[in-house]
Amino acid sequence: MVQISPPPHHACRPPPAPLPPTHPPAVTTTSLTNSTTTGPPDAAAGFINDLLDKIPLPRWAVYALFVAGGLLLLLCCLCICVKCCCKGKKKRKRKEQLNLKALNGKTSTALVQPDAEDVDYGSTKDQRGKLLYSLEYNGAQSELTVGIKQADGLKAMDLGGSSDPYVKVYILPDKTKTCETKVFRSTLSPVFNEHFTFQISKASLAESTVVMQVFDFNRFTKHDIIGELRLQLGDVDWNHVIEEWRELGEPAKFEEENLGEICFSLRYVPTASKLTVVILEAKNLKSMDSGGSSDPYVKVQLALDKRKWKKKKTSIKKKTLNPYYNESFTFDVSFDQIQRVHLVISVWDHDAMTRNDAMGKIFLGCDASGNQLRHWADMLSNPRRPVAQWHSLLLAAQVNSTLALKNKIPFTNKTF
């Protein structure tokens, strides 16, 4: 019988427990991770520092340049964005305008009420202001007195938003007399307080019309009309004085006859007793010949105490309605006489075979009115200095009836 001996003592020990899995040391792992993460930024920072060190400027100056460049770049981007937005708005607005122009007036869009701005513009465009006037008739003396009191809210005709208003008054249909107020500078609410008297019979009142026209004065161009009033005298109750405000209306020019304009300068030297008249030019004269032209010349005449005194005339300009003269005439007029003298400027059409025809006339003096009086006053207030101005020509019959010149004054001195 075989006897089995027990295994050796060490063979009966339990097997050793398995060792836990080995991991790399934490220090090693951490060191590797840190070296991997911080390596490139440190290199980039070192590169940038080396680059900045090579720039021959202080570090703060370099930083300031970088900041300024960044701000400039940001500003450029902002401008580009704004420009693109504005361009888009303009395109949309232009497209809307084109769409509005395409309306034929029969669509529902065309029937919509206009904006308030459009309504205001259309209403203020026709506003010309208002005029306070008075009318009084004296049947015993057959005199009609027209009073021009004041105006208010006149339309601005000058670039500065104001006007230089004056009022012209005449009676239709005869229009034998035209009166003008003084000119008021730079105002839309002038106070005139002037009265004008017209000789008219009571029987003629029913067929007559008084016209009051408000003008804007311009020294070197044609005067612009602001508005006018036309009153049928046959509809007026003459039992009492009429005084009322009325809105100015659009001027009617059907009875106006344009005779042209003339420009001349005046110069008076009191110490030398010299009055110098320079006839410069005329324009838009009335055609007197069959060919649609004229042969104009200008006559310059002085009247003392309403008596014909001295006269001179320019050369004749052939076949023109816009003659240019630039001719000077000097008269001996003392300071005492300058207060009583009238200067009559008339334009004539020369005819070789027939009598010369009057094309238009005006007169100036201390008792003139309107623009003529202002020109004369400017000459007296500026001695030794020429004062030039344009004047609208009037009918010769109208000036003659107003001035009522008498026979030539019996002086022995020569007129030329």
mmCIF file of N, CA and C in Angstrom, residues 298-371:
data_model
loop_
_atom_site.group_PDB
_atom_site.id
_atom_site.type_symbol
_atom_site.label_atom_id
_atom_site.label_comp_id
_atom_site.label_asym_id
_atom_site.label_seq_id
_atom_site.Cartn_x
_atom_site.Cartn_y
_atom_site.Cartn_z
ATOM 1 N N VAL A 298 -33.039 159.117 -76.293
ATOM 2 C CA VAL A 298 -33.540 159.594 -75.007
ATOM 3 C C VAL A 298 -33.395 161.103 -74.934
ATOM 4 N N LYS A 299 -34.446 161.738 -74.470
ATOM 5 C CA LYS A 299 -34.438 163.181 -74.269
ATOM 6 C C LYS A 299 -34.410 163.460 -72.768
ATOM 7 N N VAL A 300 -33.453 164.314 -72.365
ATOM 8 C CA VAL A 300 -33.292 164.704 -70.964
ATOM 9 C C VAL A 300 -33.679 166.171 -70.843
ATOM 10 N N GLN A 301 -34.689 166.432 -70.023
ATOM 11 C CA GLN A 301 -35.231 167.786 -69.931
ATOM 12 C C GLN A 301 -35.340 168.219 -68.482
ATOM 13 N N LEU A 302 -34.997 169.498 -68.225
ATOM 14 C CA LEU A 302 -35.148 170.097 -66.910
ATOM 15 C C LEU A 302 -36.274 171.117 -66.957
ATOM 16 N N ALA A 303 -37.109 171.104 -65.928
ATOM 17 C CA ALA A 303 -38.185 172.078 -65.787
ATOM 18 C C ALA A 303 -38.049 172.742 -64.423
ATOM 19 N N LEU A 304 -38.081 174.064 -64.397
ATOM 20 C CA LEU A 304 -37.968 174.811 -63.156
ATOM 21 C C LEU A 304 -39.302 175.479 -62.871
ATOM 22 N N ASP A 305 -39.836 175.197 -61.682
ATOM 23 C CA ASP A 305 -41.164 175.697 -61.313
ATOM 24 C C ASP A 305 -42.206 175.311 -62.367
ATOM 25 N N LYS A 306 -42.096 174.076 -62.865
ATOM 26 C CA LYS A 306 -43.017 173.512 -63.851
ATOM 27 C C LYS A 306 -43.027 174.291 -65.166
ATOM 28 N N ARG A 307 -41.915 174.904 -65.467
ATOM 29 C CA ARG A 307 -41.733 175.560 -66.759
ATOM 30 C C ARG A 307 -40.531 174.936 -67.459
ATOM 31 N N LYS A 308 -40.651 174.672 -68.731
ATOM 32 C CA LYS A 308 -39.572 174.063 -69.503
ATOM 33 C C LYS A 308 -38.336 174.952 -69.452
ATOM 34 N N TRP A 309 -37.214 174.331 -69.201
ATOM 35 C CA TRP A 309 -35.997 175.104 -68.971
ATOM 36 C C TRP A 309 -34.861 174.671 -69.893
ATOM 37 N N LYS A 310 -34.310 173.486 -69.683
ATOM 38 C CA LYS A 310 -33.158 173.018 -70.458
ATOM 39 C C LYS A 310 -33.419 171.611 -70.946
ATOM 40 N N LYS A 311 -32.808 171.256 -72.066
ATOM 41 C CA LYS A 311 -32.983 169.891 -72.581
ATOM 42 C C LYS A 311 -31.781 169.472 -73.417
ATOM 43 N N LYS A 312 -31.528 168.191 -73.415
ATOM 44 C CA LYS A 312 -30.489 167.567 -74.227
ATOM 45 C C LYS A 312 -30.979 166.191 -74.634
ATOM 46 N N LYS A 313 -30.326 165.566 -75.603
ATOM 47 C CA LYS A 313 -30.757 164.245 -76.055
ATOM 48 C C LYS A 313 -29.566 163.395 -76.453
ATOM 49 N N THR A 314 -29.774 162.103 -76.423
ATOM 50 C CA THR A 314 -28.728 161.147 -76.749
ATOM 51 C C THR A 314 -28.676 160.915 -78.258
ATOM 52 N N SER A 315 -27.760 160.070 -78.641
ATOM 53 C CA SER A 315 -27.689 159.648 -80.037
ATOM 54 C C SER A 315 -28.813 158.651 -80.332
ATOM 55 N N ILE A 316 -29.046 158.403 -81.606
ATOM 56 C CA ILE A 316 -30.112 157.492 -82.045
ATOM 57 C C ILE A 316 -29.514 156.098 -82.258
ATOM 58 N N LYS A 317 -30.153 155.094 -81.681
ATOM 59 C CA LYS A 317 -29.726 153.710 -81.871
ATOM 60 C C LYS A 317 -30.695 153.032 -82.839
ATOM 61 N N LYS A 318 -30.164 152.553 -83.939
ATOM 62 C CA LYS A 318 -30.988 152.024 -85.025
ATOM 63 C C LYS A 318 -31.436 150.585 -84.762
ATOM 64 N N LYS A 319 -32.731 150.355 -85.021
ATOM 65 C CA LYS A 319 -33.315 149.006 -85.049
ATOM 66 C C LYS A 319 -32.955 148.176 -83.820
ATOM 67 N N THR A 320 -33.388 148.627 -82.674
ATOM 68 C CA THR A 320 -33.157 147.889 -81.442
ATOM 69 C C THR A 320 -34.229 148.264 -80.417
ATOM 70 N N LEU A 321 -34.551 147.317 -79.582
ATOM 71 C CA LEU A 321 -35.447 147.559 -78.454
ATOM 72 C C LEU A 321 -34.704 147.513 -77.128
ATOM 73 N N ASN A 322 -33.392 147.300 -77.196
ATOM 74 C CA ASN A 322 -32.547 147.256 -75.998
ATOM 75 C C ASN A 322 -31.301 148.101 -76.230
ATOM 76 N N PRO A 323 -31.439 149.409 -76.369
ATOM 77 C CA PRO A 323 -30.289 150.257 -76.707
ATOM 78 C C PRO A 323 -29.355 150.473 -75.523
ATOM 79 N N TYR A 324 -28.094 150.661 -75.837
ATOM 80 C CA TYR A 324 -27.078 150.987 -74.840
ATOM 81 C C TYR A 324 -26.459 152.331 -75.226
ATOM 82 N N TYR A 325 -26.482 153.284 -74.283
ATOM 83 C CA TYR A 325 -26.023 154.645 -74.581
ATOM 84 C C TYR A 325 -24.735 154.991 -73.826
ATOM 85 N N ASN A 326 -24.816 155.016 -72.505
ATOM 86 C CA ASN A 326 -23.697 155.448 -71.660
ATOM 87 C C ASN A 326 -23.241 156.855 -72.055
ATOM 88 N N GLU A 327 -24.195 157.755 -72.132
ATOM 89 C CA GLU A 327 -23.928 159.147 -72.501
ATOM 90 C C GLU A 327 -24.252 160.051 -71.318
ATOM 91 N N SER A 328 -23.351 161.029 -71.084
ATOM 92 C CA SER A 328 -23.433 161.873 -69.902
ATOM 93 C C SER A 328 -23.817 163.300 -70.287
ATOM 94 N N PHE A 329 -24.656 163.928 -69.439
ATOM 95 C CA PHE A 329 -25.090 165.306 -69.646
ATOM 96 C C PHE A 329 -24.988 166.042 -68.302
ATOM 97 N N THR A 330 -24.439 167.243 -68.339
ATOM 98 C CA THR A 330 -24.244 168.040 -67.132
ATOM 99 C C THR A 330 -24.991 169.358 -67.259
ATOM 100 N N PHE A 331 -25.728 169.709 -66.199
ATOM 101 C CA PHE A 331 -26.500 170.947 -66.156
ATOM 102 C C PHE A 331 -26.031 171.789 -64.970
ATOM 103 N N ASP A 332 -26.076 173.097 -65.151
ATOM 104 C CA ASP A 332 -25.794 174.026 -64.055
ATOM 105 C C ASP A 332 -27.078 174.279 -63.280
ATOM 106 N N VAL A 333 -27.121 173.762 -62.069
ATOM 107 C CA VAL A 333 -28.304 173.897 -61.216
ATOM 108 C C VAL A 333 -27.833 174.253 -59.810
ATOM 109 N N SER A 334 -28.246 175.428 -59.326
ATOM 110 C CA SER A 334 -27.854 175.846 -57.978
ATOM 111 C C SER A 334 -28.607 175.032 -56.938
ATOM 112 N N PHE A 335 -28.142 175.119 -55.686
ATOM 113 C CA PHE A 335 -28.783 174.357 -54.621
ATOM 114 C C PHE A 335 -30.207 174.843 -54.376
ATOM 115 N N ASP A 336 -30.456 176.133 -54.566
ATOM 116 C CA ASP A 336 -31.814 176.648 -54.421
ATOM 117 C C ASP A 336 -32.715 176.125 -55.536
ATOM 118 N N GLN A 337 -32.177 176.005 -56.733
ATOM 119 C CA GLN A 337 -32.978 175.530 -57.865
ATOM 120 C C GLN A 337 -33.232 174.025 -57.799
ATOM 121 N N ILE A 338 -32.306 173.271 -57.204
ATOM 122 C CA ILE A 338 -32.470 171.816 -57.160
ATOM 123 C C ILE A 338 -33.691 171.433 -56.334
ATOM 124 N N GLN A 339 -34.145 172.320 -55.445
ATOM 125 C CA GLN A 339 -35.334 172.046 -54.659
ATOM 126 C C GLN A 339 -36.609 172.218 -55.486
ATOM 127 N N ARG A 340 -36.526 172.965 -56.580
ATOM 128 C CA ARG A 340 -37.722 173.299 -57.360
ATOM 129 C C ARG A 340 -37.695 172.746 -58.777
ATOM 130 N N VAL A 341 -36.667 171.994 -59.105
ATOM 131 C CA VAL A 341 -36.492 171.529 -60.474
ATOM 132 C C VAL A 341 -37.118 170.150 -60.662
ATOM 133 N N HIS A 342 -37.552 169.852 -61.876
ATOM 134 C CA HIS A 342 -38.026 168.524 -62.268
ATOM 135 C C HIS A 342 -37.150 168.003 -63.402
ATOM 136 N N LEU A 343 -36.777 166.747 -63.287
ATOM 137 C CA LEU A 343 -36.013 166.081 -64.340
ATOM 138 C C LEU A 343 -36.952 165.150 -65.090
ATOM 139 N N VAL A 344 -37.114 165.388 -66.373
ATOM 140 C CA VAL A 344 -38.016 164.599 -67.208
ATOM 141 C C VAL A 344 -37.174 163.755 -68.155
ATOM 142 N N ILE A 345 -37.331 162.451 -68.097
ATOM 143 C CA ILE A 345 -36.626 161.506 -68.966
ATOM 144 C C ILE A 345 -37.664 160.872 -69.884
ATOM 145 N N SER A 346 -37.471 161.005 -71.175
ATOM 146 C CA SER A 346 -38.425 160.442 -72.136
ATOM 147 C C SER A 346 -37.681 159.702 -73.236
ATOM 148 N N VAL A 347 -38.284 158.631 -73.724
ATOM 149 C CA VAL A 347 -37.715 157.822 -74.803
ATOM 150 C C VAL A 347 -38.576 158.025 -76.046
ATOM 151 N N TRP A 348 -37.895 158.265 -77.172
ATOM 152 C CA TRP A 348 -38.584 158.576 -78.426
ATOM 153 C C TRP A 348 -38.114 157.647 -79.527
ATOM 154 N N ASP A 349 -39.016 157.387 -80.468
ATOM 155 C CA ASP A 349 -38.676 156.616 -81.665
ATOM 156 C C ASP A 349 -38.452 157.593 -82.813
ATOM 157 N N HIS A 350 -37.258 157.554 -83.382
ATOM 158 C CA HIS A 350 -36.900 158.484 -84.456
ATOM 159 C C HIS A 350 -37.490 158.019 -85.789
ATOM 160 N N ASP A 351 -38.134 158.946 -86.480
ATOM 161 C CA ASP A 351 -38.674 158.704 -87.827
ATOM 162 C C ASP A 351 -38.129 159.770 -88.764
ATOM 163 N N ALA A 352 -37.547 159.314 -89.868
ATOM 164 C CA ALA A 352 -36.944 160.259 -90.812
ATOM 165 C C ALA A 352 -37.986 161.038 -91.609
ATOM 166 N N MET A 353 -39.129 160.424 -91.879
ATOM 167 C CA MET A 353 -40.118 161.054 -92.743
ATOM 168 C C MET A 353 -41.296 161.647 -91.973
ATOM 169 N N THR A 354 -41.596 161.114 -90.801
ATOM 170 C CA THR A 354 -42.739 161.595 -90.040
ATOM 171 C C THR A 354 -42.276 162.091 -88.675
ATOM 172 N N ARG A 355 -43.253 162.486 -87.871
ATOM 173 C CA ARG A 355 -42.952 163.022 -86.543
ATOM 174 C C ARG A 355 -42.490 161.907 -85.613
ATOM 175 N N ASN A 356 -41.522 162.225 -84.735
ATOM 176 C CA ASN A 356 -41.028 161.240 -83.772
ATOM 177 C C ASN A 356 -42.124 160.873 -82.773
ATOM 178 N N ASP A 357 -42.170 159.598 -82.406
ATOM 179 C CA ASP A 357 -43.206 159.102 -81.512
ATOM 180 C C ASP A 357 -42.642 158.900 -80.105
ATOM 181 N N ALA A 358 -43.423 159.322 -79.102
ATOM 182 C CA ALA A 358 -43.029 159.111 -77.709
ATOM 183 C C ALA A 358 -43.279 157.662 -77.322
ATOM 184 N N MET A 359 -42.276 157.016 -76.726
ATOM 185 C CA MET A 359 -42.372 155.615 -76.342
ATOM 186 C C MET A 359 -42.627 155.447 -74.842
ATOM 187 N N GLY A 360 -42.253 156.429 -74.054
ATOM 188 C CA GLY A 360 -42.449 156.362 -72.615
ATOM 189 C C GLY A 360 -41.753 157.514 -71.933
ATOM 190 N N LYS A 361 -42.180 157.802 -70.697
ATOM 191 C CA LYS A 361 -41.654 158.980 -70.014
ATOM 192 C C LYS A 361 -41.792 158.796 -68.506
ATOM 193 N N ILE A 362 -40.887 159.437 -67.752
ATOM 194 C CA ILE A 362 -40.989 159.534 -66.294
ATOM 195 C C ILE A 362 -40.440 160.893 -65.883
ATOM 196 N N PHE A 363 -40.729 161.304 -64.661
ATOM 197 C CA PHE A 363 -40.137 162.541 -64.139
ATOM 198 C C PHE A 363 -39.738 162.340 -62.695
ATOM 199 N N LEU A 364 -38.699 163.070 -62.287
ATOM 200 C CA LEU A 364 -38.173 163.009 -60.936
ATOM 201 C C LEU A 364 -38.103 164.418 -60.362
ATOM 202 N N GLY A 365 -38.144 164.498 -59.050
ATOM 203 C CA GLY A 365 -38.073 165.788 -58.373
ATOM 204 C C GLY A 365 -38.527 165.645 -56.935
ATOM 205 N N CYS A 366 -38.514 166.738 -56.215
ATOM 206 C CA CYS A 366 -38.878 166.699 -54.794
ATOM 207 C C CYS A 366 -40.350 166.403 -54.575
ATOM 208 N N ASP A 367 -41.197 166.673 -55.574
ATOM 209 C CA ASP A 367 -42.618 166.372 -55.418
ATOM 210 C C ASP A 367 -43.049 165.186 -56.278
ATOM 211 N N ALA A 368 -42.078 164.378 -56.698
ATOM 212 C CA ALA A 368 -42.418 163.132 -57.395
ATOM 213 C C ALA A 368 -42.891 162.119 -56.355
ATOM 214 N N SER A 369 -43.145 160.909 -56.793
ATOM 215 C CA SER A 369 -43.632 159.875 -55.876
ATOM 216 C C SER A 369 -42.950 158.550 -56.188
ATOM 217 N N GLY A 370 -43.071 157.629 -55.242
ATOM 218 C CA GLY A 370 -42.600 156.269 -55.466
ATOM 219 C C GLY A 370 -41.115 156.167 -55.747
ATOM 220 N N ASN A 371 -40.770 155.361 -56.725
ATOM 221 C CA ASN A 371 -39.366 155.091 -57.046
ATOM 222 C C ASN A 371 -38.647 156.325 -57.559
#
